[in-house]
PDB file of C-alpha atoms in Angstrom:
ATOM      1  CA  UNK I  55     108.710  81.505  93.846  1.00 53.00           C
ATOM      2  CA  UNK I  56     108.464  81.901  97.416  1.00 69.00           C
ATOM      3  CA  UNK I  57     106.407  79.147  99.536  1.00 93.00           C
ATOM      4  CA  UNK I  58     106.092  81.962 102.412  1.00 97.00           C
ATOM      5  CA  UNK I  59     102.526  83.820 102.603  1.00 98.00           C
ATOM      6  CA  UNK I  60     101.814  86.952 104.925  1.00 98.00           C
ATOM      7  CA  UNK I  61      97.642  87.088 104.768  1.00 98.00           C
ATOM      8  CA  UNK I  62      97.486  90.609 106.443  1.00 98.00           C
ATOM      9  CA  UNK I  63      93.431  90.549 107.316  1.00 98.00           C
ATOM     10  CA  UNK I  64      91.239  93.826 108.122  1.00 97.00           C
ATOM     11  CA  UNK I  65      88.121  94.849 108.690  1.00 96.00           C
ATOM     12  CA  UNK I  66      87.930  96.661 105.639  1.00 96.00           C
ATOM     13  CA  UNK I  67      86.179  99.821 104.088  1.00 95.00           C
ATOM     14  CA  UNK I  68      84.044 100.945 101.063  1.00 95.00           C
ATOM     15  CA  UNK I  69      86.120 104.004 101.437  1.00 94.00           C
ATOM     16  CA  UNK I  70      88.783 103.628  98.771  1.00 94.00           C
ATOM     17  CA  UNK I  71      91.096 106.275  99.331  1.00 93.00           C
ATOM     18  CA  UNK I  72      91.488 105.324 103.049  1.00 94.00           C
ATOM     19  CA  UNK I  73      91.950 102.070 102.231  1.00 95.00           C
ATOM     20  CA  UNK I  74      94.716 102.796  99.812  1.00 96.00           C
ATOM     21  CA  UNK I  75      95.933 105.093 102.585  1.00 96.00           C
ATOM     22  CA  UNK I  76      95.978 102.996 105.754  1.00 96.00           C
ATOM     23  CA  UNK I  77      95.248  99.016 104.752  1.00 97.00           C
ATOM     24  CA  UNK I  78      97.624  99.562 101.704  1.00 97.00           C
ATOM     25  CA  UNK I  79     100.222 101.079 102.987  1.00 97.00           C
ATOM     26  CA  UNK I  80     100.129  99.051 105.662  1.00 97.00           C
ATOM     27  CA  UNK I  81     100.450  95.728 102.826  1.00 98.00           C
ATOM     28  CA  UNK I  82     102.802  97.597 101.266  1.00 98.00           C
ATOM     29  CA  UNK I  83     105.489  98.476 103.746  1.00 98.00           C
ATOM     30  CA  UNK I  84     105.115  94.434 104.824  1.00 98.00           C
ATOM     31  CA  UNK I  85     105.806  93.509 101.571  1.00 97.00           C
ATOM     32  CA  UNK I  86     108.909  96.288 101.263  1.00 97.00           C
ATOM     33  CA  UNK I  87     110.766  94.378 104.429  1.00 97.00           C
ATOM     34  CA  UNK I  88     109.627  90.828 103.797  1.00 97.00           C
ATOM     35  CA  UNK I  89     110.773  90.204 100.203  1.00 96.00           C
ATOM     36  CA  UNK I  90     110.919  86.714 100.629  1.00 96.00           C
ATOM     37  CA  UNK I  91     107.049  86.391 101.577  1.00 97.00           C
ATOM     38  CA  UNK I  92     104.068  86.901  99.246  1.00 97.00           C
ATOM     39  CA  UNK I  93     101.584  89.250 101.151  1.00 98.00           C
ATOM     40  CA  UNK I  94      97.505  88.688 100.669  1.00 98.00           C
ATOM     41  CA  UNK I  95      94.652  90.404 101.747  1.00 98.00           C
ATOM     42  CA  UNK I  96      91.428  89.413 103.391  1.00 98.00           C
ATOM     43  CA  UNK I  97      88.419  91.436 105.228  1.00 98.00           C
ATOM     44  CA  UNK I  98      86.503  90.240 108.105  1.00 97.00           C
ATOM     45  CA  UNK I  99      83.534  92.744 107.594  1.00 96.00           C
ATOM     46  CA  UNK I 100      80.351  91.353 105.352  1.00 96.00           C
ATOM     47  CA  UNK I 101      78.733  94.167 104.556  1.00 96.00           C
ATOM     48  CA  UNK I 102      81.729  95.933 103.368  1.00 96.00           C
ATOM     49  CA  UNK I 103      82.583  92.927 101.263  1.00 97.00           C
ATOM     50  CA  UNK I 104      79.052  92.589  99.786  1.00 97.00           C
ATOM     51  CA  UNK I 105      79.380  96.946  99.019  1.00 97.00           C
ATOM     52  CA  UNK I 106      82.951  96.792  97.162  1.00 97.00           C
ATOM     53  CA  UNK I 107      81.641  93.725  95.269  1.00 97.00           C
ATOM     54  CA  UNK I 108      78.600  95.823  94.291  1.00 97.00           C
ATOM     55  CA  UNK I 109      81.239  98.626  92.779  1.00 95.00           C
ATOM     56  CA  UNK I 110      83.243  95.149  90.944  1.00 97.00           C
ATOM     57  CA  UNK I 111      85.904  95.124  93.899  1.00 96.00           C
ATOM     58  CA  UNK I 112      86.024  91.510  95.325  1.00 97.00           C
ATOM     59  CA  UNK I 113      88.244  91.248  98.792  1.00 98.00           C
ATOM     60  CA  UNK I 114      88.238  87.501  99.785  1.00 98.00           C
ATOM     61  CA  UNK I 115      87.072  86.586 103.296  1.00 97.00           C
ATOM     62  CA  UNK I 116      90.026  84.613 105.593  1.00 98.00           C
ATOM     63  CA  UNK I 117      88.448  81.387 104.355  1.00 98.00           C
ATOM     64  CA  UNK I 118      88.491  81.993 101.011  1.00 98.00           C
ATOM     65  CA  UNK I 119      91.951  83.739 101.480  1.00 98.00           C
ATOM     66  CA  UNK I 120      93.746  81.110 103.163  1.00 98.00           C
ATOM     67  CA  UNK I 121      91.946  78.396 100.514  1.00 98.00           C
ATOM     68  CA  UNK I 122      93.586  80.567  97.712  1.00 98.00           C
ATOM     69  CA  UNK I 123      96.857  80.403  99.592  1.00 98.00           C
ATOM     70  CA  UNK I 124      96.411  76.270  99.542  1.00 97.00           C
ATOM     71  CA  UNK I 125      95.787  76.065  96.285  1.00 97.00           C
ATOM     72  CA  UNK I 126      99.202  78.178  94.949  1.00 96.00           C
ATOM     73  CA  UNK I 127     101.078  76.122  96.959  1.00 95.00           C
ATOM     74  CA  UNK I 128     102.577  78.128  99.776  1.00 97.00           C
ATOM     75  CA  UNK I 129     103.103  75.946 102.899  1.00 95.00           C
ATOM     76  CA  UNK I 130     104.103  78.726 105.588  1.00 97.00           C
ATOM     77  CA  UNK I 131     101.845  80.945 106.315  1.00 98.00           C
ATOM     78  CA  UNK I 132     101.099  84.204 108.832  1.00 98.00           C
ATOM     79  CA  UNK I 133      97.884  85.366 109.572  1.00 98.00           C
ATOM     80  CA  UNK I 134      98.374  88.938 110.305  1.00 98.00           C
ATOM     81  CA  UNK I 135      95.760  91.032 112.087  1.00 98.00           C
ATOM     82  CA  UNK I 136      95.324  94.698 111.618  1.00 98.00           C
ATOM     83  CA  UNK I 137      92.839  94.806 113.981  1.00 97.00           C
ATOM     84  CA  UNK I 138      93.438  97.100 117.280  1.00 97.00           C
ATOM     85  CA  UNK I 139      92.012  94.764 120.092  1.00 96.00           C
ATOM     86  CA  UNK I 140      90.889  91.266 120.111  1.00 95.00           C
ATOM     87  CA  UNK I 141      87.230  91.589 119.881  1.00 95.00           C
ATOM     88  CA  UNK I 142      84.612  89.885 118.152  1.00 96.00           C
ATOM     89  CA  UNK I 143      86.025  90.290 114.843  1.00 96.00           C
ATOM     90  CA  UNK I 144      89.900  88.973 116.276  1.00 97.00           C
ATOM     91  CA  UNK I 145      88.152  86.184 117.579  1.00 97.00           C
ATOM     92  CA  UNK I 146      86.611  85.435 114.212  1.00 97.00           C
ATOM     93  CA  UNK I 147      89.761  85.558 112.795  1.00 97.00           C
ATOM     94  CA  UNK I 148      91.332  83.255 115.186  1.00 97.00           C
ATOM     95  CA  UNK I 149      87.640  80.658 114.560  1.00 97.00           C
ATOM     96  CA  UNK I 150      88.194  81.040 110.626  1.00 97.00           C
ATOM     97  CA  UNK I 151      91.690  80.445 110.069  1.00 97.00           C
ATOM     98  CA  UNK I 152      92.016  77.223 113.377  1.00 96.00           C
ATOM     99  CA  UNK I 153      90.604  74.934 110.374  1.00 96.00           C
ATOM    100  CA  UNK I 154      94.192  75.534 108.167  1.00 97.00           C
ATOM    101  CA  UNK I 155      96.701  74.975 110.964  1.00 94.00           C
ATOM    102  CA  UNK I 156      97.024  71.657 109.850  1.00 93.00           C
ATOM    103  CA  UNK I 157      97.672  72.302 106.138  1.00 95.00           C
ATOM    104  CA  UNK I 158     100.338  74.197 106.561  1.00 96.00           C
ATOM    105  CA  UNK I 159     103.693  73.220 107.674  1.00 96.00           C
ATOM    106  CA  UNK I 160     104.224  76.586 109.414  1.00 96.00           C
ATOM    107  CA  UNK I 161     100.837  77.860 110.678  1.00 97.00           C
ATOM    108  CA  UNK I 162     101.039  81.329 112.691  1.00 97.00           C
ATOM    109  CA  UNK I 163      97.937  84.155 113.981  1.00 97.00           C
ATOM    110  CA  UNK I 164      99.416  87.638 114.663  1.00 97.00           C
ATOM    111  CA  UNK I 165      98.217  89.181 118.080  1.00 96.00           C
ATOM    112  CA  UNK I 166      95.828  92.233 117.403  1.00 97.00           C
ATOM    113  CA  UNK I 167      98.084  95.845 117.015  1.00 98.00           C
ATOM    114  CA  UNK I 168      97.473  96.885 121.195  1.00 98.00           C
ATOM    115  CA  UNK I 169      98.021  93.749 122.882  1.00 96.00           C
ATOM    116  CA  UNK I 170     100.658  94.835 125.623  1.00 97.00           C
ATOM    117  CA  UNK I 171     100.585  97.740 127.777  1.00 97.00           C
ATOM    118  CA  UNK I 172     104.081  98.698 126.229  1.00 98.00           C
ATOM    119  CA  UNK I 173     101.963  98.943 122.986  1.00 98.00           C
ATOM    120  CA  UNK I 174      99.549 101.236 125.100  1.00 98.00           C
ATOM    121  CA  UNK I 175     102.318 103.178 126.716  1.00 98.00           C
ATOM    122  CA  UNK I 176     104.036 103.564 123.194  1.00 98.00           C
ATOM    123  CA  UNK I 177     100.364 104.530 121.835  1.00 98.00           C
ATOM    124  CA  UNK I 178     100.207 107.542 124.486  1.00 98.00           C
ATOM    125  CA  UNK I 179     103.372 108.671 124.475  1.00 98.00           C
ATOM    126  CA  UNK I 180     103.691 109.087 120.416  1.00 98.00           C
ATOM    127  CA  UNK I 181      99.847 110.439 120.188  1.00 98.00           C
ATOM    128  CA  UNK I 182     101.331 112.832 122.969  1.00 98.00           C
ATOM    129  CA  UNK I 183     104.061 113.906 120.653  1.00 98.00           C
ATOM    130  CA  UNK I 184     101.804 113.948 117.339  1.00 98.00           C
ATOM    131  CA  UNK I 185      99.018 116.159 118.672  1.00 98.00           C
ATOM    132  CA  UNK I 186     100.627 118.973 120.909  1.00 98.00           C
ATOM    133  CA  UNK I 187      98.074 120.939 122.850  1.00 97.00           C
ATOM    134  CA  UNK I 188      98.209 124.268 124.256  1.00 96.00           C
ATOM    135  CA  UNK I 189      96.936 124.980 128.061  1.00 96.00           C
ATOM    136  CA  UNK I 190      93.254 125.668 126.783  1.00 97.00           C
ATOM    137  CA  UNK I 191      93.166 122.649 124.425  1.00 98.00           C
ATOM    138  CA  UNK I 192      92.205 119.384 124.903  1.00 98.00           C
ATOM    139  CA  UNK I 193      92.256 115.915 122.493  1.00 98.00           C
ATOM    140  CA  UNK I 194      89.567 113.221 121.994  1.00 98.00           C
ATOM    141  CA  UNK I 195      90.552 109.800 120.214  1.00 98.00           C
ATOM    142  CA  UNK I 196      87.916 107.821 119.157  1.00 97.00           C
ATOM    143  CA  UNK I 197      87.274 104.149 118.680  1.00 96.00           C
ATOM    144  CA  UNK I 198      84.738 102.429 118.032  1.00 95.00           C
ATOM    145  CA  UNK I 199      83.751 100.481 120.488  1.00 95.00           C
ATOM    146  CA  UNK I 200      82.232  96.875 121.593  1.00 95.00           C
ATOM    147  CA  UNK I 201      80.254  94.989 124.201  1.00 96.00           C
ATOM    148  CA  UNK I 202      83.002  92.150 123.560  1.00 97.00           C
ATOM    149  CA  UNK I 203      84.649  92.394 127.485  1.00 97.00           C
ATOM    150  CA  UNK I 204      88.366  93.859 125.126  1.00 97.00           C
ATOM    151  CA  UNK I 205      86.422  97.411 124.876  1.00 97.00           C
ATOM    152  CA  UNK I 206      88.558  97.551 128.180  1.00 97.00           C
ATOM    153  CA  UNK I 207      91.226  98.292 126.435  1.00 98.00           C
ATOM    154  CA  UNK I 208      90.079 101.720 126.054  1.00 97.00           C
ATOM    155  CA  UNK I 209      89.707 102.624 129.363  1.00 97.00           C
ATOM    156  CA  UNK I 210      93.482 101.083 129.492  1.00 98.00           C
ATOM    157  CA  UNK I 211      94.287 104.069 127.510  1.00 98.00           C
ATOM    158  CA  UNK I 212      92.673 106.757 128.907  1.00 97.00           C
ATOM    159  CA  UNK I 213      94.597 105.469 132.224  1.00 97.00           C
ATOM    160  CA  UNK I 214      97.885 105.534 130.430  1.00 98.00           C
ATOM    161  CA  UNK I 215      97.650 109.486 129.324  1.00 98.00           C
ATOM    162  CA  UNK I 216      96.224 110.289 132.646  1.00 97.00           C
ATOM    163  CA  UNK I 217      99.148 108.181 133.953  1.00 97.00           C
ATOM    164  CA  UNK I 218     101.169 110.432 132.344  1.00 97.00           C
ATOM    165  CA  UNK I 219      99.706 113.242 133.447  1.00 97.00           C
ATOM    166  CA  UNK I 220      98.251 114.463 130.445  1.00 97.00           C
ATOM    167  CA  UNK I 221      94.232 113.885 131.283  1.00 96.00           C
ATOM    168  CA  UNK I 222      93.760 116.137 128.485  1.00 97.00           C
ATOM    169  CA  UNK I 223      94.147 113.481 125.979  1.00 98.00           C
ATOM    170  CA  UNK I 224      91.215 111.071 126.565  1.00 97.00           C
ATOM    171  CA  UNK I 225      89.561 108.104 125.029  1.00 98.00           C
ATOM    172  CA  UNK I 226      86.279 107.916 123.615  1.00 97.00           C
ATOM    173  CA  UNK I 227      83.810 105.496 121.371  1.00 97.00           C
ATOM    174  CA  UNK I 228      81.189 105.353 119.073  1.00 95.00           C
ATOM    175  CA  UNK I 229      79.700 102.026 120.360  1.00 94.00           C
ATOM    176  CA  UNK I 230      81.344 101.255 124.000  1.00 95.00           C
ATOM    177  CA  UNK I 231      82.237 102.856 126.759  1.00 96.00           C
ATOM    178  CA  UNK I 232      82.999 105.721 127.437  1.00 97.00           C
ATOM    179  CA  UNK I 233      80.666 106.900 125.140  1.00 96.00           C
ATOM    180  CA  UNK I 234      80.299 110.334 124.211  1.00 97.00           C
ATOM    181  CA  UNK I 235      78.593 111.597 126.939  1.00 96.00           C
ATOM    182  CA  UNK I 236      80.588 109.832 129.393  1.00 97.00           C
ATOM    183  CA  UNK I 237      83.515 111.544 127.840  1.00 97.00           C
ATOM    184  CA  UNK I 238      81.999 114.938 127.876  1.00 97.00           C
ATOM    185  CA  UNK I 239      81.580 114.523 131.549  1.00 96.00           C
ATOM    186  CA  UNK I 240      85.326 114.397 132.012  1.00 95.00           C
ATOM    187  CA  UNK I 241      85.834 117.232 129.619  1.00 96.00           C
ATOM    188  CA  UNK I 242      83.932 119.400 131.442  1.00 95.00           C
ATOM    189  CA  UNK I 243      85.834 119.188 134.625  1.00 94.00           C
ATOM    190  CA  UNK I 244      89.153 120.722 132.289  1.00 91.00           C
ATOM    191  CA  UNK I 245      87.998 123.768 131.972  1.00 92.00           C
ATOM    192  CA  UNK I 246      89.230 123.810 128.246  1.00 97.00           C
ATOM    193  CA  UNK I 247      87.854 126.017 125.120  1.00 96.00           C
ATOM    194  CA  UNK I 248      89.006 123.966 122.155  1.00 98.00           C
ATOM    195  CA  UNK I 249      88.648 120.334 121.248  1.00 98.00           C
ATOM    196  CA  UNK I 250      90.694 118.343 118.550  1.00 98.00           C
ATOM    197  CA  UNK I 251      89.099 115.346 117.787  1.00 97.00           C
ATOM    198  CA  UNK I 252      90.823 112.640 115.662  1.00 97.00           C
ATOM    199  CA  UNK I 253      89.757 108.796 114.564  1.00 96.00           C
ATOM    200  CA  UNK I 254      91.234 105.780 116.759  1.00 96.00           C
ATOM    201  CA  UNK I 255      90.871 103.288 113.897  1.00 96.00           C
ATOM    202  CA  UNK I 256      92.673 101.966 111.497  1.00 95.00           C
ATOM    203  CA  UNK I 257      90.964 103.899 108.314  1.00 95.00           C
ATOM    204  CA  UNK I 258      89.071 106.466 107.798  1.00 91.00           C
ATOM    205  CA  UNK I 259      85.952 105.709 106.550  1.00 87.00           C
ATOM    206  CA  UNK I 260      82.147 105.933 107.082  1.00 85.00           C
ATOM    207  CA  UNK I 261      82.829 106.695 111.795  1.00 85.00           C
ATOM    208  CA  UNK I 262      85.459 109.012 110.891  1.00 88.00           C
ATOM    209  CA  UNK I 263      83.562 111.128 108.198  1.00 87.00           C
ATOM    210  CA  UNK I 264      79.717 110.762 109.542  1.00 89.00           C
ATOM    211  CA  UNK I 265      80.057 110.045 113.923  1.00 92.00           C
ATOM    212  CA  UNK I 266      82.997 111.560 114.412  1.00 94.00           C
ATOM    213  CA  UNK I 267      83.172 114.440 112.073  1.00 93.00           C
ATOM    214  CA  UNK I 268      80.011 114.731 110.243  1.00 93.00           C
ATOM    215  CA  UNK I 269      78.187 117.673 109.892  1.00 94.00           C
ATOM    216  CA  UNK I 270      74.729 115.647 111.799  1.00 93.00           C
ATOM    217  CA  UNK I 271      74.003 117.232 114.975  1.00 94.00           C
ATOM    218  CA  UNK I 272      74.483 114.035 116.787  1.00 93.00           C
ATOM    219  CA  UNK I 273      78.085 113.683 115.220  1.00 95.00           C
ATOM    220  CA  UNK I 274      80.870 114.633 118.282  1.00 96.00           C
ATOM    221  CA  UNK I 275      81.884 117.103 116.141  1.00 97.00           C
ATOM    222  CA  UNK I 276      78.520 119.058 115.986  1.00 97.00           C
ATOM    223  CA  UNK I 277      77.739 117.763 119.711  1.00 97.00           C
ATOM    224  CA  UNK I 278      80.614 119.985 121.094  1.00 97.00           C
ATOM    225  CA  UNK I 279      80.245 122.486 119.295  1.00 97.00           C
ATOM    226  CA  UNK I 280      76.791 122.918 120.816  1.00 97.00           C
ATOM    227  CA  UNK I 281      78.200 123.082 124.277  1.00 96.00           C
ATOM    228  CA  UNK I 282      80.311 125.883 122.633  1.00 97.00           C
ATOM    229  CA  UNK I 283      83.661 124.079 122.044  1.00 98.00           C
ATOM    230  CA  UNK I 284      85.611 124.887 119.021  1.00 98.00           C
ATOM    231  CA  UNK I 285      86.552 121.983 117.478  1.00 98.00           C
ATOM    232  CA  UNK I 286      88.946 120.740 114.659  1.00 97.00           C
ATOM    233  CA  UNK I 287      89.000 117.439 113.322  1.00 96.00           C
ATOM    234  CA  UNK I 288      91.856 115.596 112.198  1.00 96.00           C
ATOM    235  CA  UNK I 289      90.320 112.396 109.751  1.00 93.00           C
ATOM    236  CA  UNK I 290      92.991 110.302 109.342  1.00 94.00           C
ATOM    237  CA  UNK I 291      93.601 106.382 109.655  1.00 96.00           C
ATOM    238  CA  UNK I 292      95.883 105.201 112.307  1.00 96.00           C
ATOM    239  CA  UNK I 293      97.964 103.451 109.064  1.00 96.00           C
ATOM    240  CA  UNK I 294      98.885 107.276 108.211  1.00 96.00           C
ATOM    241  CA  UNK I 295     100.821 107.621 111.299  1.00 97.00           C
ATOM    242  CA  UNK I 296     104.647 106.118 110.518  1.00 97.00           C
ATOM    243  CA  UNK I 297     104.826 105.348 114.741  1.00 98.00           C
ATOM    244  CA  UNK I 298     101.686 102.573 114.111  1.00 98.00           C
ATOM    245  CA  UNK I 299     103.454 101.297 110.896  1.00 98.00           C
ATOM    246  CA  UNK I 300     106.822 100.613 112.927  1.00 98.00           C
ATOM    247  CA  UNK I 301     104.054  98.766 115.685  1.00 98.00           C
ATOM    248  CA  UNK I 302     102.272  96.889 113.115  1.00 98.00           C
ATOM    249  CA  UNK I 303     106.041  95.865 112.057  1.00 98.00           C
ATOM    250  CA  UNK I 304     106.984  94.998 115.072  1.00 98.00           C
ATOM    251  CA  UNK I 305     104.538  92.525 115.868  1.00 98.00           C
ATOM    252  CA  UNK I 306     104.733  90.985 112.787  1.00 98.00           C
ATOM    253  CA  UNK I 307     108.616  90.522 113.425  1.00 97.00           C
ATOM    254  CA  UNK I 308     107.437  89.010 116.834  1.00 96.00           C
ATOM    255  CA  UNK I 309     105.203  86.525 114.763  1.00 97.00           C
ATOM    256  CA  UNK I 310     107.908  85.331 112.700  1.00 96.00           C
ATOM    257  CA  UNK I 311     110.022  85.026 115.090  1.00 93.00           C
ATOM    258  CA  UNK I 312     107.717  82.356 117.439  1.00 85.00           C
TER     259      UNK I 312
END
């Protein structure tokens, strides 16, 4: 048996066919490349624990993960992050898993999946590519947003497509800034008719389906549509894309290799 252990850690969903469809895959093409490691899973998210437990489905938190880990004997070990910025949840990663890096004789943390701003500019330019727009259309990504001081990454982002000139791709969130007002504000000034909206998180679960596309009328979906947008969302999981899988790769190549 191997003594090598990849603990790839998420938020996590109650959503089981996103997870199968972003956090799987995403476990899945790890294990594919890295044979010679064993790959775990942990969440960092309570409530969704507590809710799959509820429906028999019990996903280990990083303590329990990395105690499991101990126990079968594996003595290197990479803590992999799918996480998109290093926010509050990154951070409790980073506080959960400090305890272990003694018991280990190879102890590593992933960074989170947009930690350079080559990740941002390769972000921009392959959501550029994915989501083609004509002159009247414009593209909202949406995350979900913090009061931890890494919801600047967003802003980051919207910099990067206006960078590029393409200020028709823009950044908003359900929780931070820009929120959705904010980013109806700088749709406005485009002058555009139709809106595609799409998820900037990992799955697609309960912001994709209900803030983001949800039939509410305080959903963004509904919200534009009321200032007489069309509108056509795209609900899928940033593990659907194959250009995030080759990231996620990447950095975990980057990992290994420290």
């Amino acid at each position: 048996m191997s003594n090598k252990a990849i603990l790839v850690v998420s938020f996590g969903t109650t959503y089981l066919d996103t997870l199968k469809k972003n956090i799987e895959n995403l476990e899945n093409k790890i294990a594919e490349k890295h044979t010679d490691y064993k790959v775990f899973r942990a969440f960092t998210s309570k409530i969704v624990m507590k809710k799959l437990a509820e429906k028999g489905i019990f996903i280990p938190d990083v303590t329990e993960a990395l105690e499991k880990i101990q126990k079968e004997g594996f003595n290197e070990v990479i803590v992999f992050p799918t996480h998109i910025m290093s926010g509050f949840e990154y951070d409790k990663i980073c506080r959960l898993a400090k305890p272990f890096e003694e018991k280990f004789q190879s102890f590593k943390i992933g960074n989170e999946l947009l930690c350079t701003m080559d990740d941002i500019d390769y972000f921009a330019e392959n959501m550029i590519s994915e989501y083609p727009l004509s002159c009247d259309e414009a593209m909202i990504f949406v995350g979900h947003g913090t009061e931890h001081h890494a919801n600047i990454l967003y802003s980051a982002i919207n910099y990067m497509f206006f960078h590029k000139g393409h200020s028709e791709y823009m950044i908003s969130t359900v929780e931070g800034f820009p929120d959705f007002q904010e980013t109806f504000a700088d749709l406005a000034k485009q002058n555009k008719k139709k809106v595609k909206i799409a998820p900037l998180l990992l799955v697609a679960g309960d912001h994709a389906t209900n803030d983001i596309a949800g039939d509410e009328e305080d959903s963004l979906k509904m919200q534009l549509k009321s200032k007489g947008y069309e509108v056509e969302p795209y609900i899928k999981g940033l593990g659907e894309y194959e250009f995030i899988i080759d990231l996620y790769l990447n950095h975990l190549e980057k990992v290994m290799n420290k």
